[in-house]
């Protein structure tokens, strides 16, 4: 059915759920009405077809979202549906219809066993949701700190500083405090299961991290290869958009191959490489570089453009304090992400064992 826009609220009693996975599919809320009484199951009929979700409160399904009520435990049924391949109509846009859903054959345990299995997955899903929320909170804290701890466009000082630091930030042309070079050679075709750690420029888009201490991609030695000494900052020399290209990573470990397609910056001893990478990515320098990027279908960024930057720098001690703060935040996010991935693997393994 359609959405009653006049009745839809941002907050309310009964969720209005669409055929989507983001935010649990919730579009908003009705205050005084619903179509399906919980417990029930919803199943996506379009897009990522066949994803079932157990629903514990009364709701209204809209926009091709299927709903299912049965005498069996709703959490058990939702997990059983998710363990089987979706069967959908193949004419035009793939979609799961009510007749196709009715054709599903599911393994059904005794009611007592259904309840035990459902309770287990309810607790496990709760742990996964809590961990996802914790990671989201950390990422929001990082995003907010990036804006407040680096001078933004038109600002000459950050809005938030660590206690004990009150000296003004100094404007320095990057050419006067760094040297510049390029990476050399290598592409995806040169990747190997093991060998010398290799940093390909595409990593700045696909697996961006401002602090590079180790690499999980490897290759072999070639003549004229560029090996890191630790302390370099790298930026892509080409990309799809000006915003994509204005990002930087600090290479904190020696012995990593720096591929072609990378601009390589060697900051002087008065500049912390981790701070420089953060400032190039999240500070006013990001917007300066985005304006300098040249090209249409493919944009390019040259060392000359980076060298001309007028950047604000605090004392080395404050740079190191800021960099350490964000490195610690990133480590927390990574640690919690690893726990989340383990929880998801546990759930997947249990689903395989419990639903034959």
Coordinates of C-alpha atoms in Angstrom, one line a residue:
X1 CA 0.0 0.0 0.0
X2 CA 0.9 3.7 -0.2
X3 CA 2.1 6.0 2.5
X4 CA -0.5 8.4 4.2
X5 CA 1.8 11.4 4.1
X6 CA -0.6 13.5 6.2
X7 CA -0.4 10.9 9.0
X8 CA 3.4 10.2 8.8
X9 CA 5.5 11.4 11.7
X10 CA 9.2 11.4 12.5
X11 CA 8.4 9.8 15.8
X12 CA 5.4 7.9 16.9
X13 CA 3.9 4.6 18.0
X14 CA 3.6 2.4 15.0
X15 CA 6.4 2.2 12.4
X16 CA 5.7 2.5 8.7
X17 CA 8.1 0.1 7.0
X18 CA 9.1 0.2 3.3
X19 CA 10.9 -2.2 1.0
X20 CA 14.4 -1.1 2.2
X21 CA 17.2 -2.3 4.5
X22 CA 18.5 1.1 5.7
X23 CA 17.2 2.1 9.2
X24 CA 15.3 -1.2 9.3
X25 CA 13.2 0.1 6.4
X26 CA 11.4 2.6 8.7
X27 CA 10.0 5.6 6.8
X28 CA 8.3 7.2 9.8
X29 CA 5.5 6.4 12.2
X30 CA 1.7 6.5 12.4
X31 CA 0.4 7.5 15.8
X32 CA -3.0 5.8 15.9
X33 CA -3.1 3.1 13.2
X34 CA -1.3 0.0 11.8
X35 CA -2.1 -2.8 9.3
X36 CA -0.2 -5.8 10.7
X37 CA -0.3 -6.9 14.3
X38 CA 3.0 -8.2 15.8
X39 CA 4.7 -10.6 16.0
X40 CA 5.2 -10.9 12.3
X41 CA 7.9 -11.1 9.6
X42 CA 8.6 -8.7 6.7
X43 CA 10.3 -9.8 3.5
X44 CA 11.7 -7.4 0.9
X45 CA 10.1 -7.9 -2.5
X46 CA 12.3 -5.6 -4.6
X47 CA 15.9 -4.5 -4.7
X48 CA 17.8 -6.9 -2.3
X49 CA 15.1 -9.5 -2.7
X50 CA 14.0 -12.0 0.0
X51 CA 15.5 -10.4 3.2
X52 CA 13.3 -11.3 6.1
X53 CA 13.1 -9.3 9.4
X54 CA 11.3 -10.3 12.5
X55 CA 9.0 -7.5 13.7
X56 CA 8.1 -7.2 17.4
X57 CA 5.7 -4.2 17.2
X58 CA 2.6 -3.5 15.2
X59 CA 3.4 -1.8 11.9
X60 CA 2.2 -0.8 8.4
X61 CA 4.1 -2.3 5.4
X62 CA 4.3 -0.1 2.2
X63 CA 6.0 0.0 -1.2
X64 CA 6.2 -3.7 -2.1
X65 CA 7.2 -4.9 1.3
X66 CA 5.7 -8.4 2.0
X67 CA 4.5 -9.3 5.4
X68 CA 3.9 -12.8 6.9
X69 CA 2.1 -14.0 10.0
X70 CA 2.2 -17.7 11.0
X71 CA 1.6 -19.9 14.0
X72 CA 5.4 -20.4 14.2
X73 CA 7.9 -18.3 16.1
X74 CA 8.5 -15.2 14.0
X75 CA 12.2 -14.9 14.7
X76 CA 12.7 -18.6 13.8
X77 CA 10.8 -18.1 10.6
X78 CA 12.7 -15.0 9.6
X79 CA 16.1 -16.8 10.1
X80 CA 14.8 -19.8 8.2
X81 CA 13.8 -17.6 5.2
X82 CA 17.1 -15.9 5.2
X83 CA 18.9 -19.2 5.0
X84 CA 17.4 -20.1 1.7
X85 CA 18.0 -18.6 -1.7
X86 CA 15.3 -16.1 -2.7
X87 CA 13.0 -17.3 -5.5
X88 CA 11.8 -14.4 -7.5
X89 CA 10.0 -13.5 -10.7
X90 CA 12.6 -12.9 -13.4
X91 CA 10.4 -10.9 -15.8
X92 CA 11.7 -7.3 -15.9
X93 CA 12.8 -6.1 -12.5
X94 CA 13.5 -9.1 -10.1
X95 CA 10.8 -9.2 -7.5
X96 CA 9.5 -11.6 -4.8
X97 CA 5.7 -12.0 -5.1
X98 CA 3.2 -13.5 -2.7
X99 CA 2.8 -16.7 -4.8
X100 CA 6.5 -17.2 -4.9
X101 CA 6.8 -16.6 -1.1
X102 CA 4.0 -19.1 -0.5
X103 CA 6.0 -21.7 -2.5
X104 CA 8.9 -21.6 0.0
X105 CA 9.5 -24.9 1.9
X106 CA 11.1 -24.3 5.3
X107 CA 12.4 -26.7 7.9
X108 CA 10.2 -26.4 11.0
X109 CA 11.4 -27.5 14.5
X110 CA 9.1 -28.2 17.5
X111 CA 7.7 -25.1 19.1
X112 CA 10.0 -25.6 22.1
X113 CA 13.1 -25.7 19.9
X114 CA 11.9 -22.8 17.8
X115 CA 11.7 -20.7 21.0
X116 CA 15.2 -21.7 22.2
X117 CA 16.7 -20.9 18.7
X118 CA 14.8 -17.6 18.5
X119 CA 16.0 -16.6 22.0
X120 CA 19.6 -17.3 21.1
X121 CA 19.4 -15.3 17.9
X122 CA 17.5 -12.5 19.6
X123 CA 20.4 -12.1 22.1
X124 CA 23.0 -12.4 19.3
X125 CA 21.3 -9.9 17.1
X126 CA 21.1 -7.5 20.2
X127 CA 24.8 -7.8 20.6
X128 CA 25.4 -7.1 16.9
X129 CA 23.1 -4.0 17.0
X130 CA 24.8 -2.7 20.2
X131 CA 28.2 -3.1 18.6
X132 CA 27.0 -1.4 15.4
X133 CA 25.7 1.5 17.5
X134 CA 29.0 1.8 19.4
X135 CA 30.9 2.0 16.1
X136 CA 28.5 4.5 14.7
X137 CA 29.0 6.7 17.8
X138 CA 32.7 6.5 17.6
X139 CA 32.6 7.5 13.9
X140 CA 30.3 10.4 14.7
X141 CA 32.7 11.5 17.4
X142 CA 35.6 11.3 14.9
X143 CA 33.7 13.3 12.3
X144 CA 32.8 16.0 14.7
X145 CA 36.3 16.2 16.1
X146 CA 37.7 16.5 12.6
X147 CA 35.6 19.6 12.0
X148 CA 36.3 21.2 15.4
X149 CA 40.0 20.4 15.8
X150 CA 41.2 21.5 12.3
X151 CA 40.7 25.1 11.0
X152 CA 38.0 25.0 8.4
X153 CA 37.5 27.3 5.4
X154 CA 38.1 30.9 6.4
X155 CA 39.3 30.0 9.9
X156 CA 42.8 30.7 11.3
X157 CA 42.5 28.4 14.3
X158 CA 40.5 25.4 15.4
X159 CA 37.4 25.7 17.5
X160 CA 38.7 23.1 20.0
X161 CA 42.2 22.7 21.3
X162 CA 43.9 20.5 23.9
X163 CA 44.6 22.0 27.3
X164 CA 48.0 23.8 27.5
X165 CA 48.1 24.7 23.8
X166 CA 47.2 28.3 23.0
X167 CA 49.9 29.5 20.7
X168 CA 48.6 30.8 17.3
X169 CA 48.8 28.4 14.3
X170 CA 51.3 29.5 11.7
X171 CA 50.7 29.8 8.0
X172 CA 53.4 27.9 6.1
X173 CA 53.8 27.3 2.3
X174 CA 54.2 23.5 2.1
X175 CA 57.0 23.8 -0.4
X176 CA 59.1 25.4 2.4
X177 CA 58.7 22.6 4.8
X178 CA 58.6 19.5 2.6
X179 CA 60.1 17.8 -0.4
X180 CA 58.1 16.0 -3.1
X181 CA 58.5 12.9 -5.3
X182 CA 56.5 10.3 -7.1
X183 CA 55.8 6.6 -6.6
X184 CA 56.8 4.2 -9.4
X185 CA 55.4 1.2 -11.3
X186 CA 53.0 -1.5 -10.2
X187 CA 49.3 -2.2 -10.8
X188 CA 46.7 -4.7 -9.6
X189 CA 48.1 -7.2 -12.1
X190 CA 51.4 -7.2 -10.0
X191 CA 49.7 -8.3 -6.8
X192 CA 50.9 -11.5 -5.2
X193 CA 49.9 -13.7 -2.2
X194 CA 53.0 -12.7 -0.4
X195 CA 56.2 -10.7 -0.9
X196 CA 57.0 -7.1 -0.3
X197 CA 54.2 -4.9 1.1
X198 CA 52.7 -2.8 -1.7
X199 CA 50.7 0.4 -1.4
X200 CA 48.6 0.9 -4.6
X201 CA 47.2 4.4 -5.1
X202 CA 43.7 3.0 -5.5
X203 CA 43.8 2.0 -1.8
X204 CA 43.3 5.7 -1.0
X205 CA 39.7 5.3 -2.5
X206 CA 38.8 1.7 -1.6
X207 CA 40.3 1.2 1.9
X208 CA 41.2 4.7 3.0
X209 CA 43.1 5.0 6.3
X210 CA 45.0 8.2 7.3
X211 CA 47.6 6.1 9.1
X212 CA 49.3 3.2 7.3
X213 CA 51.3 0.9 9.6
X214 CA 50.8 -2.3 7.8
X215 CA 49.6 -3.5 4.4
X216 CA 47.7 -6.6 3.3
X217 CA 48.7 -6.4 -0.4
X218 CA 52.1 -7.7 -1.7
X219 CA 54.2 -7.8 -4.8
X220 CA 57.8 -8.5 -6.0
X221 CA 60.9 -6.4 -6.3
X222 CA 61.6 -4.4 -9.5
X223 CA 64.3 -2.0 -10.4
X224 CA 63.6 1.6 -9.5
X225 CA 60.9 0.7 -7.1
X226 CA 60.2 3.3 -4.4
X227 CA 60.4 1.9 -0.8
X228 CA 59.1 3.9 2.1
X229 CA 61.4 4.9 4.9
X230 CA 58.5 5.8 7.3
X231 CA 57.2 9.3 7.7
X232 CA 56.1 9.9 4.1
X233 CA 52.7 11.3 3.2
X234 CA 51.1 10.0 -0.1
X235 CA 48.2 11.4 -2.2
X236 CA 46.7 10.1 -5.5
X237 CA 47.8 11.9 -8.6
X238 CA 44.5 11.1 -10.5
X239 CA 41.0 10.2 -9.6
X240 CA 37.3 10.6 -10.6
X241 CA 36.4 13.7 -8.7
X242 CA 38.3 16.6 -7.1
X243 CA 36.9 15.6 -3.7
X244 CA 38.1 12.0 -4.1
X245 CA 41.6 13.1 -5.0
X246 CA 42.2 15.5 -2.1
X247 CA 43.0 12.7 0.5
X248 CA 46.3 11.7 2.1
X249 CA 47.7 8.9 4.1
X250 CA 50.8 8.9 6.3
X251 CA 53.1 5.9 5.7
X252 CA 54.4 5.1 9.2
X253 CA 56.4 2.0 8.4
X254 CA 59.5 1.5 6.3
X255 CA 59.8 -1.1 3.5
X256 CA 56.4 -0.5 1.8
X257 CA 56.5 -0.2 -2.0
X258 CA 54.9 3.1 -3.1
X259 CA 53.3 2.5 -6.5
X260 CA 53.0 4.8 -9.5
X261 CA 50.0 7.1 -9.4
X262 CA 51.1 8.5 -6.0
X263 CA 52.4 11.9 -5.1
X264 CA 54.9 11.4 -2.3
X265 CA 55.5 14.1 0.3
X266 CA 58.6 14.1 2.6
X267 CA 57.8 16.6 5.5
X268 CA 60.6 18.3 7.4
X269 CA 61.2 17.4 11.0
X270 CA 59.0 20.3 12.2
X271 CA 55.9 18.6 10.6
X272 CA 54.3 15.5 11.9
X273 CA 53.4 13.2 8.9
X274 CA 50.2 11.9 10.5
X275 CA 49.0 15.5 11.3
X276 CA 49.9 16.5 7.7
X277 CA 47.8 13.6 6.3
X278 CA 44.9 14.5 8.5
X279 CA 45.1 18.2 7.6
X280 CA 45.3 17.6 3.9
X281 CA 42.2 15.4 4.1
X282 CA 40.0 17.1 6.6
X283 CA 41.3 20.7 6.9
X284 CA 41.0 23.7 4.6
X285 CA 43.8 22.3 2.5
X286 CA 41.3 19.6 1.2
X287 CA 39.2 22.4 -0.3
X288 CA 42.2 24.2 -1.7
X289 CA 43.4 21.0 -3.4
X290 CA 39.9 20.2 -4.8
X291 CA 39.9 23.5 -6.6
X292 CA 43.4 22.8 -8.0
X293 CA 42.5 19.4 -9.4
X294 CA 42.5 19.5 -13.2
X295 CA 40.5 17.4 -15.8
X296 CA 37.0 16.3 -16.6
X297 CA 36.4 12.6 -16.8
X298 CA 39.6 12.0 -14.9
X299 CA 41.0 14.7 -12.6
X300 CA 44.7 15.1 -11.9
X301 CA 46.7 16.5 -9.0
X302 CA 50.4 17.4 -9.3
X303 CA 53.1 17.8 -6.7
X304 CA 53.3 21.4 -7.8
X305 CA 49.7 22.0 -6.7
X306 CA 50.4 20.4 -3.3
X307 CA 53.6 22.4 -2.8
X308 CA 51.8 25.7 -3.3
X309 CA 49.4 25.1 -0.5
X310 CA 49.3 27.7 2.3
X311 CA 48.6 25.6 5.4
X312 CA 48.1 26.3 9.0
X313 CA 50.3 24.4 11.5
X314 CA 50.5 24.5 15.3
X315 CA 53.6 23.6 17.2
X316 CA 55.1 20.1 16.6
X317 CA 53.9 19.0 20.1
X318 CA 50.3 20.0 19.3
X319 CA 50.5 18.3 15.9
X320 CA 51.6 15.1 17.6
X321 CA 48.9 15.4 20.3
X322 CA 46.2 15.8 17.6
X323 CA 47.5 13.0 15.5
X324 CA 47.7 10.6 18.5
X325 CA 44.1 11.5 19.4
X326 CA 42.8 10.4 16.0
X327 CA 45.1 7.4 15.8
X328 CA 43.6 6.2 19.1
X329 CA 40.1 6.8 17.8
X330 CA 40.8 4.8 14.7
X331 CA 42.2 2.0 16.7
X332 CA 39.1 1.9 18.8
X333 CA 36.9 1.8 15.7
X334 CA 39.0 -0.9 14.2
X335 CA 38.9 -3.0 17.4
X336 CA 35.2 -2.7 17.7
X337 CA 34.8 -3.5 14.0
X338 CA 36.7 -6.7 14.4
X339 CA 34.5 -7.7 17.3
X340 CA 31.4 -7.0 15.1
X341 CA 32.8 -9.1 12.3
X342 CA 33.4 -12.0 14.7
X343 CA 29.8 -11.7 16.0
X344 CA 28.5 -11.8 12.4
X345 CA 30.7 -14.9 11.6
X346 CA 29.3 -16.6 14.7
X347 CA 25.8 -15.9 13.6
X348 CA 26.4 -17.1 10.1
X349 CA 28.0 -20.3 11.4
X350 CA 25.1 -20.9 13.8
X351 CA 22.5 -20.4 11.1
X352 CA 24.3 -22.9 8.9
X353 CA 24.2 -25.4 11.8
X354 CA 20.7 -24.8 13.0
X355 CA 18.9 -24.5 9.7
X356 CA 19.5 -27.5 7.4

